[in-house]
């Protein structure tokens, strides 16, 4: 049984080129970048090269890229920056953000901030007029994700950014799922801050970054040493950062081809699976992550589906990787208005650069048996 | 995540289905939480001589229903009412903390089926006093003391 | 010219065994631990194994170990936990803490907390009576480091913890330099929380941990997914954590021998270098990090020394790795009462498991020339 | 961290020392910040025909002093007073931002030496009006706009 990995939005395997950079770094580039001697200065140069590689993928300046330990830290930091540098007590986000934003917002509410959670339509889009009228005198931040991690919807971030700009409000976007899957050019963008994570673009876990537009006031979330121009303390994860740089370089090199190839595979998978009766496709048909297929199958529950898929070698997810350990139905699927009994039966298959047409066909061939089996076991399935 | 025993019961569930003209049927759980179990029983001379289940839910919900029906089949009603979620857990070799409520659901589905049988057949079991299959059961707590 | 690394307190090279674990993990253990399928559950098991390995080095329970991205994050988190779970606005620390504590305390002051910075004596010890009388009704945290990163002084943390306990105050210690260099048994300790970092014990950069005694209330610093029992969000750095686990395992295995061997080398180096006229040994002669030698040479400045040492292949530090990029004299050396002109001339040589007697002798042989050369160039050197 | 040129001047500093019975001596910097430079000059017919330095400080402080003395040696006082820290920086091929003040120190040490010479020899240079070698010079700022 060949293992078929279809959970690229949860995390990606590391590409061989990236692995090589990382392994060499782990062996040799061990100096502390803050050190005066050559070994340390070499580490520092490598970190700066990686920063340039990531900046180049973003169409940004190197000085606008700050490395963190994860997308989560970048999200937390962005909210922290708004809280500490802007006067005002109101923030705007939407109901289908990643928990790294939602729970950070909830923590801010406990501190006395007011947060508007904009609803989304069935595709996962916020209403731009509603956004604009939610802006108040004391609004300090708008944070709307770029690409939703569950249903793959690509948000109109430039329009959102334009509204934010018009009202002089800071605009952050969680770009963790966008990086490497959507062409980016920060030099022409309305985005003030964007979160990223290496392990979603064939890089290692434990490295992320926050893009911060030049001219934005910055304060650190993690206090300590003078790393990252005094804005993010902690000895740099040099091998991880170098690997992130290499992953960014590869991503830039292959972006167009990557998107085209995945889009084709995605459409093939979607077509195949939508043959299954009483299935509902989630998210927008076109404005979506190139590798994301999210479908709900009525009368059955997600985890059971995942276990049976795993038994035939297919790694998949039901809701986000983070929520699938829990019992609650995904807040994203609830957010786009699905009733509980449908939301529970969701399957997310996310394709990536190692996915083949055969993998897709294998799933198309075997998923119907699994669905049937679970439906036969379900007390919700109507009797013939 | 799951023990071998749990996976065995999930992959090869025993007693799946529905008994035609069952003597008692109980359904518990709710769709919000994503687990619904329905157990139907046939009772003969106070012995549960057939039992089947249908479950909408995660791996441990299925496994809990499967093993519970296996444990009960052939038992007297008295014996069956002694089954606790702890017994189900033990028999399964444990469940992850956040899945323990699945074993509770299995206990309750069985009790609900017996209650239905009792109601329909004018029986009374003191073990069922105060039992209400519609009660909601709290899920895992999210606060932490390290 | 053989490179001689003598900056183990800044960061360590990775041990071959650790590297092997990490490389295998990078290739194969790429599943997201939050995922239901086997690949994800394997990652989860590996993380838990690493937690047990670290817990075992600590003499702690697995559930008391929470992984972070660094020692810095652990320090920041510990202060955050005190702020969010204890009523009161006062904290106690000391003047020679790492910046990860000092700057976090300063940030808390801006938020309205009051912080007592206890002075230290010439060895770097706080006065225990002074500590006790600094405790107030509203004191929520005492944070005193275990082993100082610059001068190597081992603080009497158990006595400090006993005082904290007596007054019902939370006690955190920055154990980044203690881990692997001091025998630890948290099961018999008065420490409530302790920060650690993998890259100081021959593990990778970008992984740390916070020990939190069972029964302590915990709140997350980084909000988001349900990782680390909901207390530290962000996809786990699985390979990094596994490598940290392996490094902890090795450390436990060799601790006694490691300490004995380093102590011998340290004493040899100290004896050799103290032959240089007008040199001052910093820190306590015995109660110190087994591999730490810190000496000030009058009339000269640290960075110049480092550059000349680097030119002959020796990697060393002047003050901490973090401060040596800056111009300010080390706050630790100032804290123990050295005047500026002496504090500026400090050299920290920290030895580790790859240091040999020949390395030590090489430095003893060549440092005098460097000191002489700089003293000849210095306007402060008295003329004969 | 440092360019080749800086490292060359640090490793092989030119004009290290002190001129006996110098015509002018200037010392700037302060021990708190960890840089002290002393420059001594010999002046003949308004030409600085010898110059030496002693520096307590980091690599770039030494390199700045070294290159400044090299640039000045043989120049007239008028020419010497035109030397700015920018010239020192350019000649060194740049310094890390946090080290730029070292080049300022070199400029000032020279000016201080010339001032001493002027005072001792009853000369007046309008370029030195308002110059005070004891002024403190701000170090790098720690706030950041990305
Ligand atoms: C005592 C002490 N605390 C905290 C830290 C910070 O650790 P990290 O670099 O892993 O953030 C260090 C090392 O830099 C240290 O020596
Ligand atoms: C949209 C989004 N934001 C944030 C994150 C968090 O990233 P990380 O796991 O690197 O902390 C993820 C992935 O888990 C994500 O998909």
PDB file of C-alpha atoms in Angstrom, chain A residues 120-356:
ATOM      1  CA  UNK A 120     -18.948  35.372   6.031  1.00  0.00           C
ATOM      2  CA  UNK A 121     -21.147  34.204   3.193  1.00  0.00           C
ATOM      3  CA  UNK A 122     -21.419  30.630   1.984  1.00  0.00           C
ATOM      4  CA  UNK A 123     -18.096  30.928   0.150  1.00  0.00           C
ATOM      5  CA  UNK A 124     -16.319  32.359   3.146  1.00  0.00           C
ATOM      6  CA  UNK A 125     -16.198  35.965   1.913  1.00  0.00           C
ATOM      7  CA  UNK A 126     -16.783  38.898   4.188  1.00  0.00           C
ATOM      8  CA  UNK A 127     -19.008  41.717   2.965  1.00  0.00           C
ATOM      9  CA  UNK A 128     -16.803  44.710   2.154  1.00  0.00           C
ATOM     10  CA  UNK A 129     -19.508  47.220   2.970  1.00  0.00           C
ATOM     11  CA  UNK A 130     -20.085  45.565   6.272  1.00  0.00           C
ATOM     12  CA  UNK A 131     -16.360  45.767   6.910  1.00  0.00           C
ATOM     13  CA  UNK A 132     -16.285  49.446   6.126  1.00  0.00           C
ATOM     14  CA  UNK A 133     -19.194  50.230   8.386  1.00  0.00           C
ATOM     15  CA  UNK A 134     -17.648  48.218  11.196  1.00  0.00           C
ATOM     16  CA  UNK A 135     -14.649  50.566  11.255  1.00  0.00           C
ATOM     17  CA  UNK A 136     -14.792  52.993  14.163  1.00  0.00           C
ATOM     18  CA  UNK A 137     -12.782  55.935  15.382  1.00  0.00           C
ATOM     19  CA  UNK A 138     -10.935  53.635  17.750  1.00  0.00           C
ATOM     20  CA  UNK A 139     -10.348  50.711  15.387  1.00  0.00           C
ATOM     21  CA  UNK A 140      -6.692  49.778  15.542  1.00  0.00           C
ATOM     22  CA  UNK A 141      -6.525  46.638  13.419  1.00  0.00           C
ATOM     23  CA  UNK A 142      -8.259  44.749  10.676  1.00  0.00           C
ATOM     24  CA  UNK A 143      -7.076  41.150  10.465  1.00  0.00           C
ATOM     25  CA  UNK A 144      -8.550  39.052   7.684  1.00  0.00           C
ATOM     26  CA  UNK A 145      -6.831  35.928   6.455  1.00  0.00           C
ATOM     27  CA  UNK A 146      -5.553  35.644   2.904  1.00  0.00           C
ATOM     28  CA  UNK A 147      -6.441  32.015   2.180  1.00  0.00           C
ATOM     29  CA  UNK A 148      -8.649  29.993   4.477  1.00  0.00           C
ATOM     30  CA  UNK A 149      -6.961  26.831   5.682  1.00  0.00           C
ATOM     31  CA  UNK A 150     -10.078  24.667   5.647  1.00  0.00           C
ATOM     32  CA  UNK A 151     -12.175  25.638   2.664  1.00  0.00           C
ATOM     33  CA  UNK A 152      -9.380  27.235   0.654  1.00  0.00           C
ATOM     34  CA  UNK A 153     -11.220  30.471  -0.108  1.00  0.00           C
ATOM     35  CA  UNK A 154      -8.957  33.310  -1.264  1.00  0.00           C
ATOM     36  CA  UNK A 155     -10.120  36.529   0.344  1.00  0.00           C
ATOM     37  CA  UNK A 156     -10.124  39.867  -1.513  1.00  0.00           C
ATOM     38  CA  UNK A 157      -7.256  41.135   0.629  1.00  0.00           C
ATOM     39  CA  UNK A 158      -6.293  44.004  -1.655  1.00  0.00           C
ATOM     40  CA  UNK A 159      -9.808  45.437  -1.511  1.00  0.00           C
ATOM     41  CA  UNK A 160      -9.828  44.946   2.234  1.00  0.00           C
ATOM     42  CA  UNK A 161      -6.443  46.617   2.485  1.00  0.00           C
ATOM     43  CA  UNK A 162      -7.678  49.549   0.408  1.00  0.00           C
ATOM     44  CA  UNK A 163     -10.553  50.084   2.821  1.00  0.00           C
ATOM     45  CA  UNK A 164      -8.188  49.842   5.783  1.00  0.00           C
ATOM     46  CA  UNK A 165      -5.857  52.364   4.169  1.00  0.00           C
ATOM     47  CA  UNK A 166      -8.691  54.760   3.423  1.00  0.00           C
ATOM     48  CA  UNK A 167      -9.559  54.790   7.114  1.00  0.00           C
ATOM     49  CA  UNK A 168      -5.985  54.752   8.356  1.00  0.00           C
ATOM     50  CA  UNK A 169      -6.364  51.378  10.040  1.00  0.00           C
ATOM     51  CA  UNK A 170      -3.563  48.828  10.205  1.00  0.00           C
ATOM     52  CA  UNK A 171      -4.259  45.769   8.036  1.00  0.00           C
ATOM     53  CA  UNK A 172      -2.866  42.355   8.885  1.00  0.00           C
ATOM     54  CA  UNK A 173      -3.485  39.191   6.947  1.00  0.00           C
ATOM     55  CA  UNK A 174      -2.764  35.626   7.989  1.00  0.00           C
ATOM     56  CA  UNK A 175      -0.920  34.526   4.871  1.00  0.00           C
ATOM     57  CA  UNK A 176       0.131  31.098   6.119  1.00  0.00           C
ATOM     58  CA  UNK A 177      -1.858  29.281   3.427  1.00  0.00           C
ATOM     59  CA  UNK A 178      -1.276  31.949   0.797  1.00  0.00           C
ATOM     60  CA  UNK A 179       2.514  31.837   0.762  1.00  0.00           C
ATOM     61  CA  UNK A 180       3.654  29.690  -2.109  1.00  0.00           C
ATOM     62  CA  UNK A 181       0.115  29.203  -3.393  1.00  0.00           C
ATOM     63  CA  UNK A 182      -0.820  32.693  -4.506  1.00  0.00           C
ATOM     64  CA  UNK A 183       1.373  35.168  -6.402  1.00  0.00           C
ATOM     65  CA  UNK A 184       2.399  37.947  -4.035  1.00  0.00           C
ATOM     66  CA  UNK A 185       3.862  41.381  -4.586  1.00  0.00           C
ATOM     67  CA  UNK A 186       4.013  43.333  -1.386  1.00  0.00           C
ATOM     68  CA  UNK A 187       5.596  46.293  -3.150  1.00  0.00           C
ATOM     69  CA  UNK A 188       2.232  46.942  -4.801  1.00  0.00           C
ATOM     70  CA  UNK A 189       0.020  45.741  -2.011  1.00  0.00           C
ATOM     71  CA  UNK A 190      -2.220  47.271   0.631  1.00  0.00           C
ATOM     72  CA  UNK A 191      -1.161  44.737   3.242  1.00  0.00           C
ATOM     73  CA  UNK A 192       0.662  46.156   6.277  1.00  0.00           C
ATOM     74  CA  UNK A 193       1.536  42.864   7.956  1.00  0.00           C
ATOM     75  CA  UNK A 194       1.391  39.245   6.827  1.00  0.00           C
ATOM     76  CA  UNK A 195       2.019  36.013   8.760  1.00  0.00           C
ATOM     77  CA  UNK A 196       3.811  33.060   7.195  1.00  0.00           C
ATOM     78  CA  UNK A 197       5.018  29.601   8.156  1.00  0.00           C
ATOM     79  CA  UNK A 198       7.821  27.512   6.616  1.00  0.00           C
ATOM     80  CA  UNK A 199       6.287  24.100   7.133  1.00  0.00           C
ATOM     81  CA  UNK A 200       3.446  24.891   4.752  1.00  0.00           C
ATOM     82  CA  UNK A 201       5.836  25.494   1.842  1.00  0.00           C
ATOM     83  CA  UNK A 202       8.032  22.378   2.067  1.00  0.00           C
ATOM     84  CA  UNK A 203      10.224  23.892   4.767  1.00  0.00           C
ATOM     85  CA  UNK A 204      10.765  22.789   8.349  1.00  0.00           C
ATOM     86  CA  UNK A 205       8.423  23.113  11.303  1.00  0.00           C
ATOM     87  CA  UNK A 206       9.296  25.690  13.931  1.00  0.00           C
ATOM     88  CA  UNK A 207      10.023  28.647  11.646  1.00  0.00           C
ATOM     89  CA  UNK A 208       7.696  31.395  10.560  1.00  0.00           C
ATOM     90  CA  UNK A 209       7.871  35.022   9.624  1.00  0.00           C
ATOM     91  CA  UNK A 210       5.976  38.250   9.882  1.00  0.00           C
ATOM     92  CA  UNK A 211       6.118  40.684   6.993  1.00  0.00           C
ATOM     93  CA  UNK A 212       5.886  44.242   8.314  1.00  0.00           C
ATOM     94  CA  UNK A 213       5.648  47.063   5.827  1.00  0.00           C
ATOM     95  CA  UNK A 214       8.382  49.660   6.145  1.00  0.00           C
ATOM     96  CA  UNK A 215       7.139  52.638   8.121  1.00  0.00           C
ATOM     97  CA  UNK A 216       4.963  50.563  10.440  1.00  0.00           C
ATOM     98  CA  UNK A 217       5.854  50.986  14.091  1.00  0.00           C
ATOM     99  CA  UNK A 218       7.084  47.725  15.572  1.00  0.00           C
ATOM    100  CA  UNK A 219       7.360  46.481  19.128  1.00  0.00           C
ATOM    101  CA  UNK A 220       8.545  43.025  20.135  1.00  0.00           C
ATOM    102  CA  UNK A 221       6.270  40.278  21.404  1.00  0.00           C
ATOM    103  CA  UNK A 222       9.172  38.209  22.733  1.00  0.00           C
ATOM    104  CA  UNK A 223      11.510  40.357  24.806  1.00  0.00           C
ATOM    105  CA  UNK A 224      15.190  39.654  25.295  1.00  0.00           C
ATOM    106  CA  UNK A 225      18.286  39.788  23.104  1.00  0.00           C
ATOM    107  CA  UNK A 226      18.863  42.147  20.191  1.00  0.00           C
ATOM    108  CA  UNK A 227      18.001  39.681  17.433  1.00  0.00           C
ATOM    109  CA  UNK A 228      15.889  40.653  14.417  1.00  0.00           C
ATOM    110  CA  UNK A 229      16.845  44.280  14.804  1.00  0.00           C
ATOM    111  CA  UNK A 230      15.759  44.135  18.443  1.00  0.00           C
ATOM    112  CA  UNK A 231      12.226  43.223  17.491  1.00  0.00           C
ATOM    113  CA  UNK A 232      12.179  39.451  18.087  1.00  0.00           C
ATOM    114  CA  UNK A 233      14.422  38.074  20.783  1.00  0.00           C
ATOM    115  CA  UNK A 234      15.846  34.568  21.015  1.00  0.00           C
ATOM    116  CA  UNK A 235      18.846  32.941  19.386  1.00  0.00           C
ATOM    117  CA  UNK A 236      17.987  32.619  15.712  1.00  0.00           C
ATOM    118  CA  UNK A 237      17.009  29.172  14.460  1.00  0.00           C
ATOM    119  CA  UNK A 238      19.731  29.451  11.820  1.00  0.00           C
ATOM    120  CA  UNK A 239      19.268  26.084  10.085  1.00  0.00           C
ATOM    121  CA  UNK A 240      15.487  26.489  10.132  1.00  0.00           C
ATOM    122  CA  UNK A 241      15.695  29.997   8.747  1.00  0.00           C
ATOM    123  CA  UNK A 242      18.131  28.938   6.025  1.00  0.00           C
ATOM    124  CA  UNK A 243      15.796  26.111   5.093  1.00  0.00           C
ATOM    125  CA  UNK A 244      12.863  28.534   5.003  1.00  0.00           C
ATOM    126  CA  UNK A 245      14.927  30.718   2.652  1.00  0.00           C
ATOM    127  CA  UNK A 246      15.605  27.805   0.343  1.00  0.00           C
ATOM    128  CA  UNK A 247      11.941  26.775   0.401  1.00  0.00           C
ATOM    129  CA  UNK A 248      11.020  30.340  -0.532  1.00  0.00           C
ATOM    130  CA  UNK A 249      13.547  30.326  -3.355  1.00  0.00           C
ATOM    131  CA  UNK A 250      12.108  27.099  -4.765  1.00  0.00           C
ATOM    132  CA  UNK A 251       8.592  28.367  -4.352  1.00  0.00           C
ATOM    133  CA  UNK A 252       9.347  31.516  -6.290  1.00  0.00           C
ATOM    134  CA  UNK A 253      11.016  29.506  -9.027  1.00  0.00           C
ATOM    135  CA  UNK A 254       8.090  27.141  -9.537  1.00  0.00           C
ATOM    136  CA  UNK A 255       5.066  29.138  -8.421  1.00  0.00           C
ATOM    137  CA  UNK A 256       3.256  29.345 -11.730  1.00  0.00           C
ATOM    138  CA  UNK A 257       3.762  25.705 -12.602  1.00  0.00           C
ATOM    139  CA  UNK A 258       2.876  24.660  -9.038  1.00  0.00           C
ATOM    140  CA  UNK A 259      -0.435  26.506  -9.168  1.00  0.00           C
ATOM    141  CA  UNK A 260      -1.352  25.201 -12.605  1.00  0.00           C
ATOM    142  CA  UNK A 261      -0.489  21.632 -11.812  1.00  0.00           C
ATOM    143  CA  UNK A 262      -2.329  21.605  -8.508  1.00  0.00           C
ATOM    144  CA  UNK A 263      -5.364  23.307  -9.939  1.00  0.00           C
ATOM    145  CA  UNK A 264      -5.689  20.554 -12.533  1.00  0.00           C
ATOM    146  CA  UNK A 265      -5.347  17.825  -9.923  1.00  0.00           C
ATOM    147  CA  UNK A 266      -7.806  19.585  -7.670  1.00  0.00           C
ATOM    148  CA  UNK A 267     -10.430  19.813 -10.384  1.00  0.00           C
ATOM    149  CA  UNK A 268      -9.976  16.158 -11.255  1.00  0.00           C
ATOM    150  CA  UNK A 269     -10.383  15.153  -7.619  1.00  0.00           C
ATOM    151  CA  UNK A 270     -13.382  17.388  -7.135  1.00  0.00           C
ATOM    152  CA  UNK A 271     -15.123  16.032 -10.215  1.00  0.00           C
ATOM    153  CA  UNK A 272     -14.489  12.470  -9.146  1.00  0.00           C
ATOM    154  CA  UNK A 273     -15.706  12.908  -5.588  1.00  0.00           C
ATOM    155  CA  UNK A 274     -18.745  15.000  -6.412  1.00  0.00           C
ATOM    156  CA  UNK A 275     -20.178  11.866  -8.083  1.00  0.00           C
ATOM    157  CA  UNK A 276     -20.881  10.599  -4.585  1.00  0.00           C
ATOM    158  CA  UNK A 277     -24.549  11.286  -3.752  1.00  0.00           C
ATOM    159  CA  UNK A 278     -25.441  13.822  -1.108  1.00  0.00           C
ATOM    160  CA  UNK A 279     -22.066  15.471  -1.166  1.00  0.00           C
ATOM    161  CA  UNK A 280     -21.578  19.222  -0.801  1.00  0.00           C
ATOM    162  CA  UNK A 281     -18.590  21.116  -2.087  1.00  0.00           C
ATOM    163  CA  UNK A 282     -17.344  23.814   0.282  1.00  0.00           C
ATOM    164  CA  UNK A 283     -15.742  27.130  -0.556  1.00  0.00           C
ATOM    165  CA  UNK A 284     -15.570  29.036  -3.797  1.00  0.00           C
ATOM    166  CA  UNK A 285     -15.215  27.079  -7.037  1.00  0.00           C
ATOM    167  CA  UNK A 286     -12.444  29.280  -8.482  1.00  0.00           C
ATOM    168  CA  UNK A 287     -11.186  31.701  -5.866  1.00  0.00           C
ATOM    169  CA  UNK A 288      -9.538  28.990  -3.874  1.00  0.00           C
ATOM    170  CA  UNK A 289      -6.230  27.465  -2.833  1.00  0.00           C
ATOM    171  CA  UNK A 290      -4.980  25.512  -5.859  1.00  0.00           C
ATOM    172  CA  UNK A 291      -4.693  22.250  -3.937  1.00  0.00           C
ATOM    173  CA  UNK A 292      -7.738  22.402  -1.662  1.00  0.00           C
ATOM    174  CA  UNK A 293     -10.768  20.151  -2.002  1.00  0.00           C
ATOM    175  CA  UNK A 294     -13.282  20.309   0.823  1.00  0.00           C
ATOM    176  CA  UNK A 295     -16.446  18.263   0.642  1.00  0.00           C
ATOM    177  CA  UNK A 296     -19.122  17.315   3.153  1.00  0.00           C
ATOM    178  CA  UNK A 297     -20.759  13.937   2.952  1.00  0.00           C
ATOM    179  CA  UNK A 298     -24.132  13.746   4.578  1.00  0.00           C
ATOM    180  CA  UNK A 299     -24.962  11.294   7.399  1.00  0.00           C
ATOM    181  CA  UNK A 300     -21.396  10.502   8.338  1.00  0.00           C
ATOM    182  CA  UNK A 301     -18.780  11.872  10.673  1.00  0.00           C
ATOM    183  CA  UNK A 302     -15.345  13.110   9.658  1.00  0.00           C
ATOM    184  CA  UNK A 303     -13.022  11.261  11.976  1.00  0.00           C
ATOM    185  CA  UNK A 304     -14.396   7.866  11.001  1.00  0.00           C
ATOM    186  CA  UNK A 305     -13.781   8.768   7.407  1.00  0.00           C
ATOM    187  CA  UNK A 306     -10.201   9.750   8.204  1.00  0.00           C
ATOM    188  CA  UNK A 307      -9.535   6.495  10.025  1.00  0.00           C
ATOM    189  CA  UNK A 308     -10.861   4.405   7.166  1.00  0.00           C
ATOM    190  CA  UNK A 309      -8.901   6.480   4.681  1.00  0.00           C
ATOM    191  CA  UNK A 310      -5.785   6.055   6.808  1.00  0.00           C
ATOM    192  CA  UNK A 311      -6.382   2.312   6.749  1.00  0.00           C
ATOM    193  CA  UNK A 312      -6.031   2.402   2.963  1.00  0.00           C
ATOM    194  CA  UNK A 313      -2.978   4.658   3.162  1.00  0.00           C
ATOM    195  CA  UNK A 314      -4.555   8.054   2.617  1.00  0.00           C
ATOM    196  CA  UNK A 315      -3.700  10.904   5.002  1.00  0.00           C
ATOM    197  CA  UNK A 316      -6.445  13.499   5.067  1.00  0.00           C
ATOM    198  CA  UNK A 317      -8.096  15.950   7.377  1.00  0.00           C
ATOM    199  CA  UNK A 318     -11.525  16.943   8.539  1.00  0.00           C
ATOM    200  CA  UNK A 319     -11.552  20.610   9.293  1.00  0.00           C
ATOM    201  CA  UNK A 320      -8.170  21.994  10.210  1.00  0.00           C
ATOM    202  CA  UNK A 321      -5.391  19.889  11.613  1.00  0.00           C
ATOM    203  CA  UNK A 322      -5.826  21.734  14.845  1.00  0.00           C
ATOM    204  CA  UNK A 323      -9.533  21.155  15.179  1.00  0.00           C
ATOM    205  CA  UNK A 324      -9.603  17.545  14.150  1.00  0.00           C
ATOM    206  CA  UNK A 325      -8.293  16.465  17.537  1.00  0.00           C
ATOM    207  CA  UNK A 326     -11.365  18.044  19.073  1.00  0.00           C
ATOM    208  CA  UNK A 327     -15.017  17.137  18.984  1.00  0.00           C
ATOM    209  CA  UNK A 328     -16.464  20.442  18.003  1.00  0.00           C
ATOM    210  CA  UNK A 329     -17.512  20.886  14.414  1.00  0.00           C
ATOM    211  CA  UNK A 330     -15.182  23.197  12.569  1.00  0.00           C
ATOM    212  CA  UNK A 331     -15.895  26.872  13.218  1.00  0.00           C
ATOM    213  CA  UNK A 332     -15.143  27.536   9.566  1.00  0.00           C
ATOM    214  CA  UNK A 333     -17.830  25.194   8.286  1.00  0.00           C
ATOM    215  CA  UNK A 334     -20.233  26.573  10.857  1.00  0.00           C
ATOM    216  CA  UNK A 335     -19.168  30.053   9.793  1.00  0.00           C
ATOM    217  CA  UNK A 336     -20.177  29.468   6.191  1.00  0.00           C
ATOM    218  CA  UNK A 337     -23.577  28.398   7.447  1.00  0.00           C
ATOM    219  CA  UNK A 338     -23.516  24.610   7.291  1.00  0.00           C
ATOM    220  CA  UNK A 339     -25.817  22.829   9.744  1.00  0.00           C
ATOM    221  CA  UNK A 340     -24.123  20.591  12.294  1.00  0.00           C
ATOM    222  CA  UNK A 341     -25.025  17.308  10.661  1.00  0.00           C
ATOM    223  CA  UNK A 342     -23.366  18.367   7.436  1.00  0.00           C
ATOM    224  CA  UNK A 343     -20.410  20.166   8.988  1.00  0.00           C
ATOM    225  CA  UNK A 344     -19.466  17.023  10.901  1.00  0.00           C
ATOM    226  CA  UNK A 345     -19.103  15.055   7.688  1.00  0.00           C
ATOM    227  CA  UNK A 346     -16.404  17.190   6.141  1.00  0.00           C
ATOM    228  CA  UNK A 347     -13.342  15.922   4.385  1.00  0.00           C
ATOM    229  CA  UNK A 348     -10.419  18.146   3.463  1.00  0.00           C
ATOM    230  CA  UNK A 349      -7.987  16.809   0.910  1.00  0.00           C
ATOM    231  CA  UNK A 350      -5.106  19.159   0.201  1.00  0.00           C
ATOM    232  CA  UNK A 351      -2.762  18.355  -2.632  1.00  0.00           C
ATOM    233  CA  UNK A 352       0.848  19.340  -3.077  1.00  0.00           C
ATOM    234  CA  UNK A 353       3.928  18.985  -5.200  1.00  0.00           C
ATOM    235  CA  UNK A 354       4.344  15.275  -4.574  1.00  0.00           C
ATOM    236  CA  UNK A 355       0.722  14.416  -5.360  1.00  0.00           C
ATOM    237  CA  UNK A 356       0.243  12.462  -8.582  1.00  0.00           C
TER     238      UNK A 356
END
